[in-house]
């Protein structure tokens, strides 16, 4: 079974207690399809565990870069249940030799929406490259008040859109599934559209040199 690197930065917990796990894996050339099948198997299995809130698999921004796997859990207990499960252990026993874990981060604060930009070499000594949002000398993470304000700027239009469009359209749906659909819409739009756009638009302010 592949062991995680000892370095696992964490942050102050959110009031909700949610935890995000961001894993970087280096894939050898020619093993991409094998790795992608394995990664989807791991991620799909994790969804069957209580408290698992969603996942993502992200391809490299440039050839030779790391792949990223993301899990979201309701709380630390749900995360530990998956991490210590025999199902997860079985998948890692079946992992081939063409990929390896190079970094792992447990995100329990606002920084889950903000990429770390330290201008230094990445995991394994890799250069951050041209895809980095900020250049050398930039702050590693934005100030917490800047993250809070940026998140609020993103939450406002998403909340407005949800209240004006989504909630009326789902008015006939029972409360629990309606709330689940709205939460899925909200978190997906924030994570995959709104926050990436905002962090790029405001990168000079968020990551001052």
XYZ file of C-alpha atoms in Angstrom:
209
model
C 0.000 0.000 0.000
C 1.294 3.447 -0.906
C 2.049 5.505 2.174
C 1.324 9.201 2.334
C 4.169 11.689 2.561
C 4.690 12.863 6.146
C 3.987 16.493 5.258
C 0.243 17.119 5.577
C -0.447 20.831 6.098
C -3.777 21.620 7.712
C -5.621 24.790 8.658
C -8.070 26.153 11.171
C -11.333 24.176 11.065
C -14.441 25.570 9.454
C -17.499 25.873 11.733
C -19.150 23.149 9.650
C -16.266 20.760 10.309
C -15.936 19.826 6.640
C -12.587 18.490 5.439
C -11.106 18.462 1.964
C -8.254 16.115 1.036
C -6.071 17.186 -1.896
C -3.700 14.494 -3.203
C -1.037 14.973 -5.880
C 0.244 11.931 -7.774
C 3.008 11.790 -10.331
C 2.190 9.524 -13.285
C 4.902 8.023 -15.476
C 4.539 8.589 -19.239
C 2.471 5.841 -20.856
C 0.621 4.967 -17.633
C -2.027 7.706 -17.839
C -4.953 5.475 -18.818
C -4.034 2.855 -16.218
C -3.827 5.537 -13.535
C -7.108 7.177 -14.553
C -8.965 3.845 -14.318
C -7.436 3.223 -10.890
C -8.192 6.746 -9.648
C -11.833 6.561 -10.742
C -12.138 3.229 -8.944
C -10.794 4.745 -5.731
C -12.987 7.841 -5.977
C -16.150 5.926 -6.888
C -15.635 3.540 -3.971
C -15.209 6.455 -1.570
C -18.634 7.840 -2.504
C -20.314 4.836 -0.851
C -18.997 5.903 2.577
C -21.295 7.948 4.853
C -20.138 11.541 5.104
C -18.388 11.617 1.727
C -19.557 14.819 0.014
C -17.968 14.617 -3.428
C -14.727 14.289 -5.341
C -12.764 15.476 -8.337
C -9.971 14.208 -10.594
C -7.888 16.856 -12.348
C -5.466 16.221 -15.198
C -2.101 18.019 -15.355
C -2.070 21.599 -16.587
C 1.018 20.742 -18.649
C 2.647 17.482 -19.812
C 4.531 15.782 -17.015
C 2.763 17.697 -14.262
C 1.033 15.994 -11.327
C -2.543 14.736 -11.333
C -4.776 15.854 -8.462
C -7.467 13.898 -6.620
C -9.848 15.722 -4.288
C -12.195 14.308 -1.647
C -14.651 16.260 0.523
C -15.911 14.844 3.814
C -18.538 15.939 6.316
C -16.071 15.836 9.227
C -12.826 14.323 10.481
C -14.551 11.109 11.551
C -15.951 10.493 8.055
C -12.513 11.190 6.571
C -10.863 8.740 8.991
C -13.454 6.051 8.205
C -12.430 6.179 4.549
C -8.692 6.515 5.192
C -8.689 3.451 7.474
C -11.114 1.321 5.470
C -10.258 -2.098 4.004
C -11.834 -0.952 0.717
C -9.290 1.833 0.358
C -6.449 -0.487 1.370
C -7.537 -2.978 -1.304
C -7.404 -0.326 -4.028
C -3.920 0.754 -2.976
C -2.720 -2.845 -3.003
C -3.844 -2.958 -6.636
C -2.094 0.297 -7.525
C 0.457 -0.190 -10.275
C 4.032 1.011 -10.202
C 3.443 3.698 -12.822
C 2.268 6.378 -10.395
C 3.100 7.546 -6.897
C 1.842 10.049 -4.333
C 4.024 13.143 -4.032
C 1.948 15.398 -1.767
C -1.182 15.391 0.381
C -2.986 18.263 2.075
C -5.931 18.265 4.459
C -7.868 21.492 3.885
C -10.289 22.500 6.599
C -10.474 26.238 5.998
C -11.045 28.819 3.297
C -7.733 27.983 1.626
C -9.454 25.027 -0.049
C -10.649 27.602 -2.600
C -7.263 29.351 -2.885
C -4.167 27.791 -4.511
C -0.930 28.041 -2.582
C 1.457 30.373 -4.427
C 4.884 30.470 -2.829
C 6.978 30.831 -5.972
C 9.090 27.907 -4.738
C 9.683 24.475 -6.124
C 6.689 22.210 -5.908
C 6.517 18.680 -4.492
C 9.502 16.615 -5.486
C 11.425 19.745 -6.506
C 9.257 20.502 -9.546
C 9.194 24.105 -10.667
C 5.747 25.741 -10.265
C 5.832 26.611 -13.967
C 3.830 29.114 -16.018
C 0.469 27.844 -14.742
C 1.105 29.359 -11.318
C -1.245 32.253 -10.555
C 1.473 34.350 -8.990
C 5.130 34.777 -9.764
C 8.236 34.345 -7.625
C 8.144 36.327 -4.418
C 4.364 36.214 -4.099
C 2.724 35.464 -0.742
C 2.178 31.747 -0.057
C -1.465 32.211 0.904
C -3.703 35.304 0.910
C -4.464 37.006 4.207
C -7.508 35.444 5.886
C -9.523 38.671 5.591
C -8.818 38.747 1.851
C -9.941 35.122 1.493
C -13.105 35.889 3.462
C -13.930 38.947 1.338
C -13.209 37.112 -1.927
C -15.381 34.169 -0.869
C -18.173 36.612 0.020
C -17.886 38.189 -3.441
C -18.355 34.741 -4.943
C -21.122 33.623 -2.603
C -23.300 36.696 -3.265
C -24.073 36.095 -6.977
C -24.377 32.341 -6.485
C -26.825 32.846 -3.607
C -28.772 35.385 -5.653
C -28.932 33.035 -8.629
C -30.046 30.192 -6.381
C -32.785 32.258 -4.754
C -34.108 33.790 -7.963
C -33.852 30.826 -10.334
C -33.185 27.506 -8.619
C -35.410 27.620 -5.557
C -38.574 28.654 -7.478
C -37.875 25.962 -10.090
C -37.602 23.339 -7.331
C -40.521 24.552 -5.235
C -42.462 21.332 -5.841
C -39.555 19.145 -4.702
C -39.633 17.995 -1.049
C -37.437 19.916 1.380
C -34.584 17.428 1.888
C -33.866 16.601 -1.782
C -34.406 20.271 -2.709
C -31.816 21.338 -0.135
C -29.389 18.660 -1.349
C -29.738 19.812 -4.973
C -29.219 23.455 -4.036
C -26.151 22.554 -1.943
C -24.696 20.551 -4.841
C -25.349 23.425 -7.270
C -23.840 25.944 -4.852
C -20.670 24.004 -4.013
C -20.044 22.931 -7.625
C -20.449 26.442 -9.037
C -18.264 27.955 -6.321
C -15.511 25.338 -6.618
C -15.325 24.914 -10.390
C -16.376 28.282 -11.822
C -16.713 31.241 -9.468
C -13.677 30.873 -7.192
C -11.186 29.919 -9.934
C -12.319 32.980 -11.901
C -12.115 35.281 -8.869
C -8.665 34.091 -7.779
C -7.362 34.776 -11.280
C -9.031 38.183 -11.538
C -7.777 39.267 -8.086
C -4.417 37.504 -8.077
C -2.390 40.704 -7.850
C -4.338 41.735 -4.731
C -4.552 38.267 -3.190
C -0.892 37.395 -3.737
C 1.112 40.626 -3.362
C 4.830 40.345 -4.069
